[in-house]
Coordinates of N, CA and C and ligand atoms in Angstrom, one line a residue:
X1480 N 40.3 99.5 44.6 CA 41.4 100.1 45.4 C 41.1 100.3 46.9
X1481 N 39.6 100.4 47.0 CA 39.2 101.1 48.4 C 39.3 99.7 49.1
X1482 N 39.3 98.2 48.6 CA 39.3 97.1 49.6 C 40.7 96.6 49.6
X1483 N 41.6 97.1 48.9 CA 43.2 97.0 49.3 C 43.9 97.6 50.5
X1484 N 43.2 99.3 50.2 CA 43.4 100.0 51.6 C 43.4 99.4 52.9
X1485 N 41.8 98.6 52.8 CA 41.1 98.3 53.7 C 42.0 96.9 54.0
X1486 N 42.6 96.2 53.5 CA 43.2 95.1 53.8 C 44.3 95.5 54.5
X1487 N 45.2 96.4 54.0 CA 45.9 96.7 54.7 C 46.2 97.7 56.1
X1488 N 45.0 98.4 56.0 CA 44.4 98.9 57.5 C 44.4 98.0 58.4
X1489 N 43.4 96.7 58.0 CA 43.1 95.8 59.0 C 44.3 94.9 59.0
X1490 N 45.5 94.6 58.1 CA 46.4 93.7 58.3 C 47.5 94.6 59.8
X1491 N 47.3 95.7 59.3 CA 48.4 96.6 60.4 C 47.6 96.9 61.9
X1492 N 46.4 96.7 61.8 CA 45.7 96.5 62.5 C 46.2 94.8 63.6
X1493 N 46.2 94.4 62.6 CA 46.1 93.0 63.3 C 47.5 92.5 63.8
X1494 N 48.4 93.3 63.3 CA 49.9 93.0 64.0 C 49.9 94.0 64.9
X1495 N 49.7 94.9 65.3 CA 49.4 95.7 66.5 C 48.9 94.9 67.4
X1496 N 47.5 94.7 67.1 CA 46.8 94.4 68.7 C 47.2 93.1 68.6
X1497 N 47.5 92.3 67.9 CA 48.2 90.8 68.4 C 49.1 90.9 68.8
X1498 N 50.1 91.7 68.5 CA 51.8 91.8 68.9 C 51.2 92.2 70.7
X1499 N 50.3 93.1 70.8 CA 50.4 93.4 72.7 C 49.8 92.5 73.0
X1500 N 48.2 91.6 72.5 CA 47.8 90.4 73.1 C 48.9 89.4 73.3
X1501 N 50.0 89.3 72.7 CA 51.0 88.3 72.8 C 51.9 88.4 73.9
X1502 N 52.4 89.8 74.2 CA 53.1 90.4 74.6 C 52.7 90.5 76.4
X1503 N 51.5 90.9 76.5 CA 50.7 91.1 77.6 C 50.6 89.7 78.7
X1504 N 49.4 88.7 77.4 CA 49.2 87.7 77.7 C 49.8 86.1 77.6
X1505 N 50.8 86.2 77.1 CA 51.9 85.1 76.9 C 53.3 85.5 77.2
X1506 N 54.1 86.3 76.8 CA 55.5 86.3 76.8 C 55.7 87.0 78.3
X1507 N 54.7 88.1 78.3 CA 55.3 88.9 79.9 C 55.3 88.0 81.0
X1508 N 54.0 87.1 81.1 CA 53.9 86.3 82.3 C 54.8 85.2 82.3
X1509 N 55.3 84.6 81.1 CA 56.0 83.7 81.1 C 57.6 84.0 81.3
X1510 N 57.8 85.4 81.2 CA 58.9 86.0 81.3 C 59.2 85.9 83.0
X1511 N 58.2 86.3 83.4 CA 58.1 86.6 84.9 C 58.0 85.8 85.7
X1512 N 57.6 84.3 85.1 CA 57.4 82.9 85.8 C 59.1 82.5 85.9
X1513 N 59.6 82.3 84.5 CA 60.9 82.2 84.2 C 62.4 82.4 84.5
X1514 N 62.6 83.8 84.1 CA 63.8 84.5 84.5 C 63.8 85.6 85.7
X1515 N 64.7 85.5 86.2 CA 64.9 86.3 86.9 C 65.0 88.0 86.2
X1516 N 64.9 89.1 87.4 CA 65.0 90.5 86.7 C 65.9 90.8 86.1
X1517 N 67.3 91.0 86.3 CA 67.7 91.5 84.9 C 68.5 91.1 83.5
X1518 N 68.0 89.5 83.7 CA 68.0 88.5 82.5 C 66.6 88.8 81.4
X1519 N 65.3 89.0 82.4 CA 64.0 89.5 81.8 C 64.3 90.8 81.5
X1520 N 64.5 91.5 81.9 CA 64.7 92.8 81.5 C 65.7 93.2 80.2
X1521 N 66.7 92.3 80.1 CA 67.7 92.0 78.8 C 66.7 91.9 77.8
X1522 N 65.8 90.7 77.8 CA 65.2 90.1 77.0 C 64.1 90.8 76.9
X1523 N 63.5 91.6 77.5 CA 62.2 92.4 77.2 C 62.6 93.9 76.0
X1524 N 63.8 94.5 76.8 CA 64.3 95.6 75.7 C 65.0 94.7 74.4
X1525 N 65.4 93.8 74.5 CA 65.7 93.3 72.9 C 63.9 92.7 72.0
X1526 N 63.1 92.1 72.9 CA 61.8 92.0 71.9 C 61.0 93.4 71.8
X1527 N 61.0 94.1 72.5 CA 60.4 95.7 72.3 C 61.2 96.4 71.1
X1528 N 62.5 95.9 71.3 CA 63.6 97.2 69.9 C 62.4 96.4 68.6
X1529 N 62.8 95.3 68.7 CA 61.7 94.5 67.1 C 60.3 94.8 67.3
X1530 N 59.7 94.3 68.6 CA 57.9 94.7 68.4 C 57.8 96.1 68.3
X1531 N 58.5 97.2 68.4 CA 58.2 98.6 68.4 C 58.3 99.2 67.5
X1532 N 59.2 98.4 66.5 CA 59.9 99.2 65.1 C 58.3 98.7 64.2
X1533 N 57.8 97.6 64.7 CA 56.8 96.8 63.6 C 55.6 97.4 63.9
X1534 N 55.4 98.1 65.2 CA 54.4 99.2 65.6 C 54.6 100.7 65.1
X1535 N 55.8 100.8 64.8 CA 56.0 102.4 64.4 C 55.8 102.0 62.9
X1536 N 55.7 101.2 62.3 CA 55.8 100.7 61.0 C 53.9 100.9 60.7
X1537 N 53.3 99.8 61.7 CA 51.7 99.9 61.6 C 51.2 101.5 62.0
X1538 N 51.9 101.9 62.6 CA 51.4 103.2 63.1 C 51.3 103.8 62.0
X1539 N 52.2 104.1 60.7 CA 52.5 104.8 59.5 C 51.5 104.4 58.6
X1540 N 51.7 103.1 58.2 CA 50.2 102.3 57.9 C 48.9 102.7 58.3
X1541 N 48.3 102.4 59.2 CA 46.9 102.7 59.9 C 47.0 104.1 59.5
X1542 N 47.5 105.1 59.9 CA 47.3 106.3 59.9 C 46.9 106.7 58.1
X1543 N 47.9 106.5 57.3 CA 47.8 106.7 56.4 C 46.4 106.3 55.4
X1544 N 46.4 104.6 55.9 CA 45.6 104.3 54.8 C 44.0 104.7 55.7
X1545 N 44.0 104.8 56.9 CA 42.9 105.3 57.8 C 42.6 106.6 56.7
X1546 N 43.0 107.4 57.3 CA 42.4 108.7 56.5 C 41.6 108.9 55.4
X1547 N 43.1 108.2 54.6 CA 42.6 107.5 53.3 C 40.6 107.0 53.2
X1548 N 40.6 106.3 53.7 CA 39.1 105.0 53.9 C 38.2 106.8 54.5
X1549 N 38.7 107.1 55.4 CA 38.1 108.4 56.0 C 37.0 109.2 54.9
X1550 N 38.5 109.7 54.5 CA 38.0 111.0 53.3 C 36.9 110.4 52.2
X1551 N 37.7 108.9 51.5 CA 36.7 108.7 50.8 C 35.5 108.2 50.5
X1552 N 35.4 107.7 52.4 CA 33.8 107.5 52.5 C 33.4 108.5 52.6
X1553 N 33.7 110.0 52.9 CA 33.1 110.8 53.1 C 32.9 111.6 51.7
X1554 N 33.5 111.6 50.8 CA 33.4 111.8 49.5 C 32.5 111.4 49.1
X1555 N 32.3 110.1 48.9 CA 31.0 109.7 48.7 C 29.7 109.8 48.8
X1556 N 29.5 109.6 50.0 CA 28.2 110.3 50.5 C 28.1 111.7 50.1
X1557 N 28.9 112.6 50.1 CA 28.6 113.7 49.6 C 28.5 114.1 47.9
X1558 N 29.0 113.0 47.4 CA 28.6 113.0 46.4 C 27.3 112.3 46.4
X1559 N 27.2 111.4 46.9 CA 25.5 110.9 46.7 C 24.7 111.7 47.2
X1560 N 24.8 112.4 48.2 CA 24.0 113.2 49.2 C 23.5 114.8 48.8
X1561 N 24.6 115.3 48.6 CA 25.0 116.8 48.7 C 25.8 117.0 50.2
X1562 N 25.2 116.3 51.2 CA 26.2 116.9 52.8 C 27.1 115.4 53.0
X1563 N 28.3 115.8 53.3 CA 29.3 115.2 53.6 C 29.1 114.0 55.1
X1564 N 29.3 112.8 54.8 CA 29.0 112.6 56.9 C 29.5 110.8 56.8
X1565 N 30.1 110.6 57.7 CA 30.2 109.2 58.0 C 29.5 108.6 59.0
X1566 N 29.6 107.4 59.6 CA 29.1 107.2 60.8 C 29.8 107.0 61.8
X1567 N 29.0 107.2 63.0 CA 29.8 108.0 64.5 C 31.1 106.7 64.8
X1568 N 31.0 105.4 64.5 CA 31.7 105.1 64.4 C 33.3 104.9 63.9
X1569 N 33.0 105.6 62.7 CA 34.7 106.2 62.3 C 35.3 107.3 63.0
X1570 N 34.4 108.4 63.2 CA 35.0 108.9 64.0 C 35.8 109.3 65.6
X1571 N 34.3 108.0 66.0 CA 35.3 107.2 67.2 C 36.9 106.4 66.8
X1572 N 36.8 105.9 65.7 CA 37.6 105.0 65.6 C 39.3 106.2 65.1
X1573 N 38.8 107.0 64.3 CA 39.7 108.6 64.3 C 40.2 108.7 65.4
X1574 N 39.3 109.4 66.5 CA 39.6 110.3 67.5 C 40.6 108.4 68.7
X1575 N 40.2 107.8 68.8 CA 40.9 106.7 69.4 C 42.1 106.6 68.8
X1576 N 41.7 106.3 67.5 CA 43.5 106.2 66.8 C 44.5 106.8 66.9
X1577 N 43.9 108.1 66.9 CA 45.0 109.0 67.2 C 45.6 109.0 68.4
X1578 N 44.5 108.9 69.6 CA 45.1 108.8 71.2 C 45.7 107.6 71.1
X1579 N 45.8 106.6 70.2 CA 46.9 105.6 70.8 C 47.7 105.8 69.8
X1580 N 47.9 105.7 68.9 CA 49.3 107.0 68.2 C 50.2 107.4 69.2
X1581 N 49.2 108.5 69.8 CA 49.9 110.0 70.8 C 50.7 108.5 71.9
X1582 N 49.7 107.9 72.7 CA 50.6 107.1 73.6 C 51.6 106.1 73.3
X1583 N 51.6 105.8 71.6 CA 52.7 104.9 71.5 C 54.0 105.8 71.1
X1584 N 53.6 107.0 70.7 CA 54.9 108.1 70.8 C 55.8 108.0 72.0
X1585 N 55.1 108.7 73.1 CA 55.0 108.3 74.4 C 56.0 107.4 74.6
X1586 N 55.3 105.7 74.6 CA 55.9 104.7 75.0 C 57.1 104.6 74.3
X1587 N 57.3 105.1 73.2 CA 58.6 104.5 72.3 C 59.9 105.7 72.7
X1588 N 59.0 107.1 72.5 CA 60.1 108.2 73.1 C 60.4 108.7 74.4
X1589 N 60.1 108.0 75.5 CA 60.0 108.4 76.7 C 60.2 107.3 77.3
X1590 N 59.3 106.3 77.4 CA 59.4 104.9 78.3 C 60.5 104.5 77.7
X1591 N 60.2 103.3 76.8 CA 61.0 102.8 76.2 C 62.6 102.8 76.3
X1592 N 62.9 104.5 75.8 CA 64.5 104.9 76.2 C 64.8 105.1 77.6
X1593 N 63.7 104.9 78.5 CA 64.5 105.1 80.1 C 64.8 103.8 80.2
X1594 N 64.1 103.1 79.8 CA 64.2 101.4 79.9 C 65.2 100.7 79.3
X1595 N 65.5 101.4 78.3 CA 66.7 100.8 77.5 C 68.2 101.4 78.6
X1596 N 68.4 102.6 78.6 CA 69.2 103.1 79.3 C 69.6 102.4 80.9
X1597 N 68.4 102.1 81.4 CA 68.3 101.9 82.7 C 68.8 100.4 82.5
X1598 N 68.7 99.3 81.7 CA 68.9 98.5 81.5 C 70.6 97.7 81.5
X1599 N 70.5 99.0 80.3 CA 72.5 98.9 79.6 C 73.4 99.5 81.0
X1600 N 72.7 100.7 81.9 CA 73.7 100.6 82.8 C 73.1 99.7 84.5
X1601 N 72.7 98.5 83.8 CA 72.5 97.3 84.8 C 72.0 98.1 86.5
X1602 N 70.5 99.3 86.0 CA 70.1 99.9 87.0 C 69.0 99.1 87.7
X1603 N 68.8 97.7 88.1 CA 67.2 97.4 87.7 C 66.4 98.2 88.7
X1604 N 65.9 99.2 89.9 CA 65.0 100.2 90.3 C 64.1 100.6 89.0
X1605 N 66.0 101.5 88.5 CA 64.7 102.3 87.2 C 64.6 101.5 86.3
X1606 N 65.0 100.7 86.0 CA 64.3 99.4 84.9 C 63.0 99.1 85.3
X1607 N 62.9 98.7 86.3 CA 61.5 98.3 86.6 C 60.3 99.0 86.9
X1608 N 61.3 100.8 87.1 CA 60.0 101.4 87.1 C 59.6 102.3 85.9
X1609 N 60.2 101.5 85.1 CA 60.6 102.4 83.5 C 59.4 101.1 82.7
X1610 N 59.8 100.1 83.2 CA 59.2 98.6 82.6 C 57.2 98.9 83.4
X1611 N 57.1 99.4 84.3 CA 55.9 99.1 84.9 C 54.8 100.3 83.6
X1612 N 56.0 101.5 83.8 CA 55.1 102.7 82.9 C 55.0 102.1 81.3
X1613 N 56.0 101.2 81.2 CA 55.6 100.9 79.4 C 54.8 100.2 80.0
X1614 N 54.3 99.1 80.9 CA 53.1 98.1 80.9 C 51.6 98.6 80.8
X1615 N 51.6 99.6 81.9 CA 50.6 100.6 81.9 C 50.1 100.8 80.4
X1616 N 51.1 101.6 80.1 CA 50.8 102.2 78.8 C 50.1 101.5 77.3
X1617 N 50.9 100.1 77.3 CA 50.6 98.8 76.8 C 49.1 98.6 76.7
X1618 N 48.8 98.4 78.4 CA 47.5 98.1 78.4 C 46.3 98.8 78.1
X1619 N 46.6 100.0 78.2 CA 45.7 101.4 78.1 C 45.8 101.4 76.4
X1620 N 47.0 101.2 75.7 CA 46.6 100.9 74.4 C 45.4 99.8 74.3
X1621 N 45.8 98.5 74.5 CA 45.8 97.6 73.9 C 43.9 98.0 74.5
X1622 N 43.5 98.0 75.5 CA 42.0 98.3 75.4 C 41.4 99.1 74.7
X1623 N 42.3 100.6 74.2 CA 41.8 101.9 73.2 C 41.4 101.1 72.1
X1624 N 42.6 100.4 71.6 CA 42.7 99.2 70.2 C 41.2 98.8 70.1
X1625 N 40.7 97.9 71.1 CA 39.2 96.6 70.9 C 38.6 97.7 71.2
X1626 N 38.5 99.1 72.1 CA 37.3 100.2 72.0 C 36.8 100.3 70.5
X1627 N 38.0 101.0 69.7 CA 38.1 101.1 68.5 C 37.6 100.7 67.8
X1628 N 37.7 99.0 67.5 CA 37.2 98.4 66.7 C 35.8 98.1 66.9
X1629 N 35.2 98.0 68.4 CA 34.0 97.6 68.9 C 33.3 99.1 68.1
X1630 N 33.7 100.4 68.5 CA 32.7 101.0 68.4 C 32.9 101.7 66.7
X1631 N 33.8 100.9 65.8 CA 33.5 100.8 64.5 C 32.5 100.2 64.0
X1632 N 32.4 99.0 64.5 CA 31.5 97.8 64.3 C 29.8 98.1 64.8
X1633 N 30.1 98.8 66.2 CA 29.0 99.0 67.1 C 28.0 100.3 66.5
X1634 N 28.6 101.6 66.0 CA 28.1 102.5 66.3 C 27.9 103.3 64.3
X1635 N 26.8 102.9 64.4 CA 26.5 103.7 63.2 C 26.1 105.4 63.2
Ligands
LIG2323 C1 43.8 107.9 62.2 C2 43.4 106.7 62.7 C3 42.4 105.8 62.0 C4 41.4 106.2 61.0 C5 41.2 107.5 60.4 C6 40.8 104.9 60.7 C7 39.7 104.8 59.8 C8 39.0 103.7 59.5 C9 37.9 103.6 58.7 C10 37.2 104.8 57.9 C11 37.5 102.3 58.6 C12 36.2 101.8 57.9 C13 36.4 101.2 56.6 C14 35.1 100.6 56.1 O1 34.3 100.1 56.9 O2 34.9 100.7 54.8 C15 38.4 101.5 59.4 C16 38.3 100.2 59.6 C17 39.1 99.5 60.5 N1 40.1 100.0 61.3 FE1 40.7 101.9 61.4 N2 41.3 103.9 61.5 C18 42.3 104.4 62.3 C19 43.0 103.7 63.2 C20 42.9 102.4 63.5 C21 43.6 101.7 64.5 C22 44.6 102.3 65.5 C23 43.2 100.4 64.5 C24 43.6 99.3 65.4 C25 43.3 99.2 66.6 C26 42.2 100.3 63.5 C27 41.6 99.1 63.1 C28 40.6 99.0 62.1 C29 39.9 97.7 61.8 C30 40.2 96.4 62.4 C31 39.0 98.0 60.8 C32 38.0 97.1 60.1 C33 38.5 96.7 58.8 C34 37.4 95.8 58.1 O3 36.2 96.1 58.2 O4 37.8 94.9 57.4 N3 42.0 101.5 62.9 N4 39.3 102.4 60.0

């Protein structure tokens, strides 16, 4: 059971940080080479409504089956042990998860709807400066993301 979790941790894992590697490094620049502002800007709030729903989807995932993997490695050891403990790694990978959680809240309930709004009433200023704060935000995830996993990997 505990390597099903774990599959699916890492599968929701892997449509996250690919959907912004894609997002970042293929579609935005190519958007920007492409169309003009507020044809791109059409087309960025209609791929965010889908890539964001599939992020609040992984967000529900990771979180859940995280803890999950959490508790019961910790269980373990203390049953093997007598004292409870994982390594510093998970709980980096905790304490990060959750800050990109907290900023994809953020990006979905704050950015996101100024951008949509600003959009539908054909504002592009605040589109663009609604679009620069979701990019920000994007990227500050998307490096929390490979923190994450590095100092899973890295730090016993
Ligand atoms: C509440 C937040 C989270 C918790 C408690 C959590 C917990 C864990 C734990 C305990 C493991 C280790 C499982 C093991 O080695 O047996 C793990 C693995 C992993 N986690 Fe997380 N995680 C969280 C969020 C995230 C996030 C946001 C990402 C994506 C950036 C992520 C990506 C991964 C990956 C790629 C692995 C490696 C899976 C593997 O070894 O096959 N996790 N997580």
């Amino acid at each position: 059971m505990y390597e099903i979790i774990k599959l699916v941790h890492l599968s929701a894992a892997i449509v996250w940080v690919g959907g912004m590697t894609f997002m970042l490094y293929a579609l935005r620049p190519a958007a920007m080479a492409a169309l003009d502002a507020m044809p791109r800007a059409r087309l960025m709030v209609a791929v965010m409504q889908r890539f964001f729903l599939m992020v609040a989807i992984a967000v529900l995932l990771l979180f859940t089956t995280g803890t999950n993997l959490y508790t019961t490695g910790f269980r373990s050891v203390k049953a093997a042990t007598g004292v409870g403990s994982v390594p510093l790694g998970w709980n980096a990978m905790l304490v990060l998860g959750l800050l990109m959680f907290a900023i994809f809240g953020h990006i979905y309930f704050s950015g996101f709807r100024k951008f949509r709004r600003a959009v539908a009433e054909d504002s592009w200023p605040a589109a663009a400066t609604a679009a620069a704060r979701i990019h920000t935000l994007v990227v500050l995830n998307f490096g929390l993301g490979w923190l994450a996993i590095a100092a899973l990997r890295l730090l016993r």
